[in-house]
Amino acid sequence: MAGADPQATATQEVSLLGRFTQQRATVLEALIEAEKADGFVSVQSLHTRLLAAGSPVGLSTVYRTLSALAEAGRADVVRDMHGERLFRYRPGSDHRHYLICTECGVSVTLDSMTVENWAAGVARTSGFTAVRHTVELTGLCPDCGPSTEGSPHD
Amino acid sequence: MAGADPQATATQEVSLLGRFTQQRATVLEALIEAEKADGFVSVQSLHTRLLAAGSPVGLSTVYRTLSALAEAGRADVVRDMHGERLFRYRPGSDHRHYLICTECGVSVTLDSMTVENWAAGVARTSGFTAVRHTVELTGLCPDCGPSTEGSPHD
DNA sequence: TTCGTTGCAAAAGGTTTGCATACCA
DNA sequence: TGGTATGCAAACCTTTTGCAACGAA
């Protein structure tokens, strides 16, 4: 199906931000690929990844590119427990949630209509505007899970 | 009913952390009162509030006290968009979710049964174990929101 | 007296910005 | 060529840590 070419998609996104540069294309390509594999990525890890891949992009450029993308509404941003900014490429207008294995990193796409409706309802009844939600589920996948049951946690 | 006296509650909590000090009591008292009024508070604002109230507590002490409280499971911690740590006193052991204003920090407790059930269902059908969820809703409260309706944002 | 706690200041970690240079259009 | 993007380094902000002094038990 279409949309499977990160390079082409990245090029398109760059043009939305302004002038085309190789750095921006590289950053966006990496972000798009990361979205498929991990969902959210930190700026630092993305930068490290680019350097390791032989694309010496400046850290500032990564920050500026991702910030611009987020401002353009093409990426979501959250803060992790360490205070790092995590970015996630937003392919379309649809909004999905994942269940991620904390051990091996495998992820499952969830049918989140329930949550979407709940969040929309909350937004409506609370009087708040511009309501956004972050929903993350983590756990151990069947392969990584413990063989012994019965550890009540939380 | 009991639990309405922040000072007494603060004293109790201090003893859970270790040695009793006036500073810890002051910090916890402020946190407990803040929980009623705002829900989550940033360390910086709590510190500023204490200084203004004539309680010259060191910033490090505020950080250390709140971190210890969170580690003891008596407080929840989140990060706001600026990377600041927001703490909220946790009266009981129940698990709740909040809608937080990104502008002024005021928060609203949500009826999250819908989400809890959804998360539990996902855990059951996915084969994953030890599933935990992070749900955060953010937006602009009625006071901070735009006066003009209909600004297509998001 | 003992040893955990405080407070200051410096360090750490992540993010943002100023400015000269490089390069797309 | 004109003006935007880059990259380095310094500035910033919040959080954490080292250490001498303080004070609860």
Short mmCIF file of N, CA and C in Angstrom, two decimals, chain A residues 2-154:
data_model
loop_
_atom_site.label_atom_id
_atom_site.label_comp_id
_atom_site.label_asym_id
_atom_site.label_seq_id
_atom_site.Cartn_x
_atom_site.Cartn_y
_atom_site.Cartn_z
N ALA A 2 0.26 2.38 -0.29
CA ALA A 2 1.01 3.62 -0.35
C ALA A 2 1.44 4.08 1.02
N GLY A 3 2.37 5.03 0.99
CA GLY A 3 2.81 5.58 2.25
C GLY A 3 3.89 4.75 2.91
N ALA A 4 4.40 3.80 2.19
CA ALA A 4 5.38 2.90 2.78
C ALA A 4 6.81 3.35 2.50
N ASP A 5 6.95 4.45 1.78
CA ASP A 5 8.28 4.93 1.46
C ASP A 5 8.66 6.14 2.31
N PRO A 6 9.44 5.92 3.35
CA PRO A 6 9.80 6.98 4.28
C PRO A 6 10.52 8.12 3.59
N GLN A 7 11.34 7.78 2.61
CA GLN A 7 12.14 8.81 1.94
C GLN A 7 11.26 9.80 1.19
N ALA A 8 10.31 9.24 0.44
CA ALA A 8 9.41 10.10 -0.31
C ALA A 8 8.54 10.94 0.62
N THR A 9 8.04 10.30 1.66
CA THR A 9 7.21 11.02 2.62
C THR A 9 7.98 12.14 3.29
N ALA A 10 9.22 11.84 3.65
CA ALA A 10 10.07 12.82 4.30
C ALA A 10 10.26 14.04 3.41
N THR A 11 10.50 13.78 2.15
CA THR A 11 10.69 14.87 1.19
C THR A 11 9.46 15.77 1.13
N GLN A 12 8.30 15.13 1.13
CA GLN A 12 7.06 15.90 1.11
C GLN A 12 6.94 16.79 2.33
N GLU A 13 7.25 16.22 3.48
CA GLU A 13 7.11 16.97 4.74
C GLU A 13 8.08 18.14 4.79
N VAL A 14 9.26 17.94 4.27
CA VAL A 14 10.26 19.01 4.28
C VAL A 14 9.74 20.23 3.55
N SER A 15 9.13 19.98 2.43
CA SER A 15 8.65 21.10 1.63
C SER A 15 7.57 21.90 2.35
N LEU A 16 6.91 21.25 3.28
CA LEU A 16 5.89 21.96 4.05
C LEU A 16 6.52 22.92 5.05
N LEU A 17 7.72 22.58 5.48
CA LEU A 17 8.39 23.39 6.50
C LEU A 17 9.06 24.63 5.92
N GLY A 18 9.42 24.56 4.66
CA GLY A 18 10.13 25.69 4.04
C GLY A 18 11.14 25.17 3.04
N ARG A 19 12.30 25.71 3.13
CA ARG A 19 13.35 25.35 2.19
C ARG A 19 13.80 23.90 2.36
N PHE A 20 14.07 23.27 1.25
CA PHE A 20 14.51 21.88 1.32
C PHE A 20 16.00 21.79 1.64
N THR A 21 16.30 20.97 2.60
CA THR A 21 17.72 20.70 2.88
C THR A 21 17.87 19.21 3.15
N GLN A 22 19.08 18.72 2.92
CA GLN A 22 19.34 17.32 3.12
C GLN A 22 19.17 16.93 4.58
N GLN A 23 19.57 17.86 5.47
CA GLN A 23 19.47 17.58 6.90
C GLN A 23 18.01 17.34 7.32
N ARG A 24 17.15 18.22 6.87
CA ARG A 24 15.74 18.06 7.26
C ARG A 24 15.17 16.76 6.73
N ALA A 25 15.52 16.46 5.49
CA ALA A 25 15.02 15.22 4.91
C ALA A 25 15.51 14.03 5.72
N THR A 26 16.76 14.09 6.12
CA THR A 26 17.33 12.99 6.90
C THR A 26 16.63 12.84 8.24
N VAL A 27 16.45 13.98 8.90
CA VAL A 27 15.79 13.95 10.21
C VAL A 27 14.38 13.40 10.10
N LEU A 28 13.64 13.89 9.14
CA LEU A 28 12.25 13.46 9.00
C LEU A 28 12.14 12.00 8.60
N GLU A 29 13.08 11.58 7.76
CA GLU A 29 13.07 10.17 7.36
C GLU A 29 13.27 9.28 8.59
N ALA A 30 14.22 9.70 9.42
CA ALA A 30 14.49 8.92 10.63
C ALA A 30 13.29 8.94 11.57
N LEU A 31 12.63 10.09 11.65
CA LEU A 31 11.46 10.20 12.53
C LEU A 31 10.34 9.29 12.05
N ILE A 32 10.16 9.26 10.74
CA ILE A 32 9.09 8.45 10.17
C ILE A 32 9.35 6.97 10.38
N GLU A 33 10.60 6.59 10.23
CA GLU A 33 10.92 5.18 10.46
C GLU A 33 10.79 4.83 11.94
N ALA A 34 11.16 5.77 12.77
CA ALA A 34 11.06 5.53 14.21
C ALA A 34 9.61 5.38 14.64
N GLU A 35 8.76 6.12 13.96
CA GLU A 35 7.34 6.05 14.32
C GLU A 35 6.81 4.63 14.13
N LYS A 36 7.27 3.99 13.08
CA LYS A 36 6.80 2.62 12.81
C LYS A 36 7.33 1.64 13.85
N ALA A 37 8.58 1.86 14.22
CA ALA A 37 9.21 0.91 15.13
C ALA A 37 8.92 1.17 16.60
N ASP A 38 9.02 2.43 17.00
CA ASP A 38 8.92 2.72 18.43
C ASP A 38 7.80 3.68 18.80
N GLY A 39 7.27 4.37 17.81
CA GLY A 39 6.28 5.38 18.17
C GLY A 39 7.00 6.67 18.50
N PHE A 40 7.13 6.93 19.80
CA PHE A 40 7.83 8.15 20.22
C PHE A 40 9.33 7.94 20.31
N VAL A 41 10.07 8.96 19.92
CA VAL A 41 11.52 8.92 20.08
C VAL A 41 12.00 10.23 20.69
N SER A 42 13.07 10.14 21.46
CA SER A 42 13.62 11.35 22.04
C SER A 42 14.53 12.01 21.02
N VAL A 43 14.70 13.31 21.17
CA VAL A 43 15.55 14.05 20.25
C VAL A 43 16.98 13.52 20.32
N GLN A 44 17.41 13.29 21.53
CA GLN A 44 18.78 12.82 21.74
C GLN A 44 19.03 11.49 21.02
N SER A 45 18.11 10.55 21.18
CA SER A 45 18.34 9.24 20.57
C SER A 45 18.26 9.33 19.06
N LEU A 46 17.39 10.20 18.58
CA LEU A 46 17.29 10.37 17.14
C LEU A 46 18.59 10.95 16.59
N HIS A 47 19.13 11.89 17.31
CA HIS A 47 20.38 12.51 16.91
C HIS A 47 21.52 11.48 16.90
N THR A 48 21.58 10.72 17.97
CA THR A 48 22.60 9.68 18.09
C THR A 48 22.48 8.68 16.93
N ARG A 49 21.24 8.35 16.64
CA ARG A 49 20.97 7.38 15.58
C ARG A 49 21.46 7.91 14.23
N LEU A 50 21.24 9.18 14.00
CA LEU A 50 21.66 9.79 12.74
C LEU A 50 23.18 9.81 12.62
N LEU A 51 23.84 10.15 13.71
CA LEU A 51 25.30 10.17 13.68
C LEU A 51 25.85 8.78 13.40
N ALA A 52 25.24 7.81 14.06
CA ALA A 52 25.69 6.42 13.88
C ALA A 52 25.47 5.97 12.44
N ALA A 53 24.45 6.52 11.80
CA ALA A 53 24.13 6.12 10.44
C ALA A 53 24.96 6.90 9.41
N GLY A 54 25.87 7.71 9.92
CA GLY A 54 26.74 8.44 9.00
C GLY A 54 26.13 9.72 8.46
N SER A 55 25.16 10.26 9.21
CA SER A 55 24.57 11.54 8.80
C SER A 55 24.83 12.58 9.89
N PRO A 56 25.94 13.26 9.79
CA PRO A 56 26.34 14.22 10.81
C PRO A 56 25.47 15.46 10.85
N VAL A 57 24.31 15.34 11.44
CA VAL A 57 23.40 16.48 11.58
C VAL A 57 23.60 17.09 12.96
N GLY A 58 23.56 18.40 13.01
CA GLY A 58 23.73 19.08 14.29
C GLY A 58 22.52 18.86 15.19
N LEU A 59 22.80 18.84 16.48
CA LEU A 59 21.72 18.63 17.44
C LEU A 59 20.68 19.74 17.34
N SER A 60 21.14 20.96 17.17
CA SER A 60 20.22 22.10 17.06
C SER A 60 19.28 21.91 15.88
N THR A 61 19.82 21.40 14.80
CA THR A 61 19.01 21.20 13.61
C THR A 61 17.90 20.19 13.87
N VAL A 62 18.25 19.14 14.61
CA VAL A 62 17.25 18.14 14.93
C VAL A 62 16.14 18.77 15.77
N TYR A 63 16.55 19.53 16.77
CA TYR A 63 15.56 20.22 17.61
C TYR A 63 14.69 21.14 16.78
N ARG A 64 15.34 21.95 15.96
CA ARG A 64 14.58 22.94 15.20
C ARG A 64 13.64 22.29 14.20
N THR A 65 14.12 21.23 13.56
CA THR A 65 13.28 20.55 12.57
C THR A 65 12.06 19.91 13.23
N LEU A 66 12.31 19.22 14.33
CA LEU A 66 11.19 18.55 15.00
C LEU A 66 10.21 19.55 15.61
N SER A 67 10.75 20.64 16.15
CA SER A 67 9.86 21.66 16.73
C SER A 67 8.99 22.26 15.65
N ALA A 68 9.60 22.53 14.50
CA ALA A 68 8.86 23.10 13.39
C ALA A 68 7.76 22.14 12.94
N LEU A 69 8.11 20.87 12.90
CA LEU A 69 7.15 19.86 12.47
C LEU A 69 5.98 19.79 13.44
N ALA A 70 6.31 19.86 14.73
CA ALA A 70 5.26 19.80 15.74
C ALA A 70 4.37 21.03 15.64
N GLU A 71 5.00 22.17 15.37
CA GLU A 71 4.24 23.41 15.27
C GLU A 71 3.33 23.37 14.05
N ALA A 72 3.76 22.66 13.04
CA ALA A 72 2.97 22.54 11.83
C ALA A 72 1.88 21.48 12.00
N GLY A 73 1.86 20.86 13.19
CA GLY A 73 0.83 19.88 13.45
C GLY A 73 1.09 18.51 12.85
N ARG A 74 2.34 18.27 12.46
CA ARG A 74 2.67 16.98 11.84
C ARG A 74 3.36 16.03 12.80
N ALA A 75 3.46 16.44 14.05
CA ALA A 75 4.08 15.55 15.04
C ALA A 75 3.50 15.83 16.42
N ASP A 76 3.52 14.81 17.25
CA ASP A 76 3.05 14.96 18.63
C ASP A 76 4.26 15.04 19.54
N VAL A 77 4.12 15.76 20.62
CA VAL A 77 5.21 15.91 21.56
C VAL A 77 4.76 15.59 22.97
N VAL A 78 5.58 14.87 23.69
CA VAL A 78 5.31 14.65 25.11
C VAL A 78 6.65 14.78 25.85
N ARG A 79 6.55 14.81 27.16
CA ARG A 79 7.76 14.84 27.97
C ARG A 79 7.83 13.53 28.72
N ASP A 80 8.98 12.90 28.75
CA ASP A 80 9.09 11.66 29.51
C ASP A 80 9.47 11.98 30.95
N MET A 81 9.63 10.95 31.75
CA MET A 81 9.92 11.13 33.16
C MET A 81 11.23 11.86 33.41
N HIS A 82 12.15 11.81 32.46
CA HIS A 82 13.43 12.48 32.63
C HIS A 82 13.38 13.94 32.20
N GLY A 83 12.26 14.31 31.60
CA GLY A 83 12.15 15.69 31.13
C GLY A 83 12.57 15.82 29.67
N GLU A 84 12.82 14.70 29.04
CA GLU A 84 13.20 14.75 27.63
C GLU A 84 11.96 14.92 26.77
N ARG A 85 12.14 15.57 25.63
CA ARG A 85 11.03 15.73 24.72
C ARG A 85 10.98 14.53 23.79
N LEU A 86 9.82 13.93 23.70
CA LEU A 86 9.64 12.79 22.81
C LEU A 86 8.75 13.22 21.66
N PHE A 87 9.20 12.94 20.44
CA PHE A 87 8.41 13.30 19.26
C PHE A 87 7.89 12.05 18.58
N ARG A 88 6.76 12.20 17.97
CA ARG A 88 6.21 11.11 17.18
C ARG A 88 5.58 11.68 15.93
N TYR A 89 5.98 11.12 14.81
CA TYR A 89 5.44 11.57 13.54
C TYR A 89 3.97 11.22 13.48
N ARG A 90 3.18 12.15 12.98
CA ARG A 90 1.75 11.93 12.88
C ARG A 90 1.38 11.76 11.42
N PRO A 91 1.28 10.54 10.98
CA PRO A 91 1.06 10.22 9.58
C PRO A 91 -0.18 10.89 9.01
N GLY A 92 -1.29 10.69 9.62
CA GLY A 92 -2.50 11.29 9.09
C GLY A 92 -3.22 12.04 10.17
N SER A 93 -4.51 12.14 10.03
CA SER A 93 -5.26 12.82 11.08
C SER A 93 -5.70 11.80 12.12
N ASP A 94 -5.48 10.53 11.80
CA ASP A 94 -5.90 9.53 12.76
C ASP A 94 -4.91 9.44 13.89
N HIS A 95 -5.41 8.97 14.96
CA HIS A 95 -4.67 9.01 16.21
C HIS A 95 -4.72 7.60 16.77
N ARG A 96 -3.57 6.97 16.88
CA ARG A 96 -3.59 5.59 17.36
C ARG A 96 -2.82 5.41 18.65
N HIS A 97 -3.10 4.32 19.29
CA HIS A 97 -2.41 4.01 20.55
C HIS A 97 -1.80 2.63 20.47
N TYR A 98 -0.75 2.44 21.23
CA TYR A 98 -0.04 1.18 21.16
C TYR A 98 0.16 0.56 22.54
N LEU A 99 0.28 -0.74 22.51
CA LEU A 99 0.64 -1.48 23.70
C LEU A 99 2.06 -1.98 23.43
N ILE A 100 2.98 -1.53 24.24
CA ILE A 100 4.38 -1.84 23.98
C ILE A 100 4.98 -2.75 25.03
N CYS A 101 5.71 -3.74 24.58
CA CYS A 101 6.38 -4.65 25.52
C CYS A 101 7.63 -3.96 26.06
N THR A 102 7.72 -3.90 27.36
CA THR A 102 8.85 -3.20 27.97
C THR A 102 10.13 -4.01 27.88
N GLU A 103 9.98 -5.27 27.51
CA GLU A 103 11.14 -6.14 27.48
C GLU A 103 11.78 -6.20 26.08
N CYS A 104 10.97 -6.53 25.08
CA CYS A 104 11.53 -6.69 23.74
C CYS A 104 11.13 -5.57 22.78
N GLY A 105 10.21 -4.70 23.21
CA GLY A 105 9.87 -3.55 22.38
C GLY A 105 8.81 -3.79 21.33
N VAL A 106 8.34 -5.01 21.21
CA VAL A 106 7.30 -5.29 20.21
C VAL A 106 6.04 -4.51 20.59
N SER A 107 5.34 -4.02 19.57
CA SER A 107 4.15 -3.24 19.89
C SER A 107 2.92 -3.73 19.15
N VAL A 108 1.78 -3.49 19.73
CA VAL A 108 0.52 -3.90 19.16
C VAL A 108 -0.37 -2.66 19.01
N THR A 109 -0.95 -2.51 17.84
CA THR A 109 -1.86 -1.38 17.64
C THR A 109 -3.19 -1.71 18.30
N LEU A 110 -3.73 -0.75 19.01
CA LEU A 110 -4.97 -1.01 19.74
C LEU A 110 -6.16 -0.35 19.08
N ASP A 111 -7.29 -0.97 19.27
CA ASP A 111 -8.53 -0.33 18.85
C ASP A 111 -8.88 0.61 20.00
N SER A 112 -8.66 1.89 19.78
CA SER A 112 -8.79 2.84 20.88
C SER A 112 -10.04 3.70 20.80
N MET A 113 -11.00 3.24 20.05
CA MET A 113 -12.20 4.06 19.91
C MET A 113 -12.82 4.35 21.27
N THR A 114 -12.75 3.38 22.14
CA THR A 114 -13.28 3.58 23.48
C THR A 114 -12.64 4.77 24.16
N VAL A 115 -11.33 4.81 24.09
CA VAL A 115 -10.60 5.90 24.73
C VAL A 115 -10.84 7.23 24.03
N GLU A 116 -10.88 7.18 22.72
CA GLU A 116 -11.12 8.41 21.96
C GLU A 116 -12.46 9.02 22.36
N ASN A 117 -13.45 8.18 22.44
CA ASN A 117 -14.78 8.67 22.79
C ASN A 117 -14.80 9.22 24.21
N TRP A 118 -14.11 8.51 25.07
CA TRP A 118 -14.05 8.95 26.47
C TRP A 118 -13.38 10.33 26.55
N ALA A 119 -12.25 10.45 25.87
CA ALA A 119 -11.51 11.70 25.90
C ALA A 119 -12.35 12.84 25.31
N ALA A 120 -13.04 12.52 24.25
CA ALA A 120 -13.87 13.54 23.61
C ALA A 120 -14.99 13.97 24.55
N GLY A 121 -15.54 13.00 25.26
CA GLY A 121 -16.61 13.31 26.20
C GLY A 121 -16.12 14.18 27.34
N VAL A 122 -14.95 13.85 27.83
CA VAL A 122 -14.36 14.62 28.91
C VAL A 122 -14.14 16.06 28.45
N ALA A 123 -13.61 16.19 27.26
CA ALA A 123 -13.34 17.52 26.72
C ALA A 123 -14.64 18.33 26.66
N ARG A 124 -15.68 17.65 26.30
CA ARG A 124 -16.97 18.33 26.14
C ARG A 124 -17.56 18.78 27.48
N THR A 125 -17.50 17.89 28.45
CA THR A 125 -18.16 18.18 29.73
C THR A 125 -17.31 19.00 30.71
N SER A 126 -16.02 19.09 30.46
CA SER A 126 -15.15 19.76 31.42
C SER A 126 -15.06 21.26 31.23
N GLY A 127 -15.39 21.71 30.02
CA GLY A 127 -15.25 23.13 29.76
C GLY A 127 -13.86 23.48 29.26
N PHE A 128 -13.00 22.48 29.22
CA PHE A 128 -11.65 22.70 28.72
C PHE A 128 -11.67 22.73 27.20
N THR A 129 -10.71 23.43 26.64
CA THR A 129 -10.59 23.45 25.18
C THR A 129 -9.21 22.94 24.78
N ALA A 130 -9.07 22.64 23.52
CA ALA A 130 -7.80 22.14 22.99
C ALA A 130 -7.31 20.95 23.78
N VAL A 131 -8.23 20.08 24.13
CA VAL A 131 -7.87 18.92 24.95
C VAL A 131 -7.13 17.88 24.13
N ARG A 132 -6.00 17.47 24.63
CA ARG A 132 -5.22 16.44 23.96
C ARG A 132 -4.98 15.32 24.96
N HIS A 133 -4.80 14.13 24.46
CA HIS A 133 -4.57 13.04 25.40
C HIS A 133 -3.37 12.19 25.02
N THR A 134 -2.72 11.72 26.04
CA THR A 134 -1.60 10.82 25.87
C THR A 134 -1.98 9.53 26.56
N VAL A 135 -2.02 8.46 25.81
CA VAL A 135 -2.35 7.16 26.38
C VAL A 135 -1.27 6.18 26.01
N GLU A 136 -0.64 5.63 26.99
CA GLU A 136 0.41 4.65 26.72
C GLU A 136 0.19 3.41 27.57
N LEU A 137 0.18 2.28 26.89
CA LEU A 137 0.07 1.03 27.63
C LEU A 137 1.37 0.26 27.48
N THR A 138 1.85 -0.23 28.59
CA THR A 138 3.06 -1.03 28.55
C THR A 138 2.84 -2.32 29.31
N GLY A 139 3.59 -3.33 28.97
CA GLY A 139 3.45 -4.60 29.65
C GLY A 139 4.46 -5.59 29.13
N LEU A 140 4.23 -6.84 29.43
CA LEU A 140 5.12 -7.88 28.95
C LEU A 140 4.38 -8.73 27.94
N CYS A 141 4.95 -8.89 26.76
CA CYS A 141 4.28 -9.67 25.74
C CYS A 141 4.34 -11.15 26.11
N PRO A 142 3.53 -11.95 25.46
CA PRO A 142 3.47 -13.39 25.80
C PRO A 142 4.85 -14.05 25.83
N ASP A 143 5.74 -13.65 24.93
CA ASP A 143 7.07 -14.25 24.89
C ASP A 143 7.93 -13.86 26.08
N CYS A 144 7.77 -12.61 26.50
CA CYS A 144 8.62 -12.10 27.58
C CYS A 144 7.99 -12.24 28.95
N GLY A 145 6.72 -12.53 28.99
CA GLY A 145 6.02 -12.59 30.27
C GLY A 145 6.53 -13.70 31.17
N PRO A 146 6.27 -13.54 32.47
CA PRO A 146 6.69 -14.52 33.47
C PRO A 146 5.83 -15.78 33.37
N SER A 147 6.44 -16.91 33.66
CA SER A 147 5.68 -18.15 33.60
C SER A 147 4.79 -18.30 34.83
N THR A 148 5.24 -17.69 35.92
CA THR A 148 4.45 -17.76 37.15
C THR A 148 3.48 -16.60 37.23
N GLU A 149 2.23 -16.94 37.47
CA GLU A 149 1.21 -15.91 37.57
C GLU A 149 1.13 -15.41 39.01
N GLY A 150 0.41 -14.31 39.17
CA GLY A 150 0.08 -13.88 40.52
C GLY A 150 1.01 -12.88 41.16
N SER A 151 1.44 -11.87 40.38
CA SER A 151 2.15 -10.78 41.04
C SER A 151 1.29 -9.53 40.95
N PRO A 152 0.44 -9.37 41.95
CA PRO A 152 -0.43 -8.20 41.94
C PRO A 152 0.36 -6.91 42.07
N HIS A 153 0.42 -6.18 41.02
CA HIS A 153 1.19 -4.95 41.00
C HIS A 153 0.31 -3.83 40.48
N ASP A 154 0.06 -2.87 41.34
CA ASP A 154 -0.84 -1.77 41.00
C ASP A 154 -2.23 -2.29 41.29
#
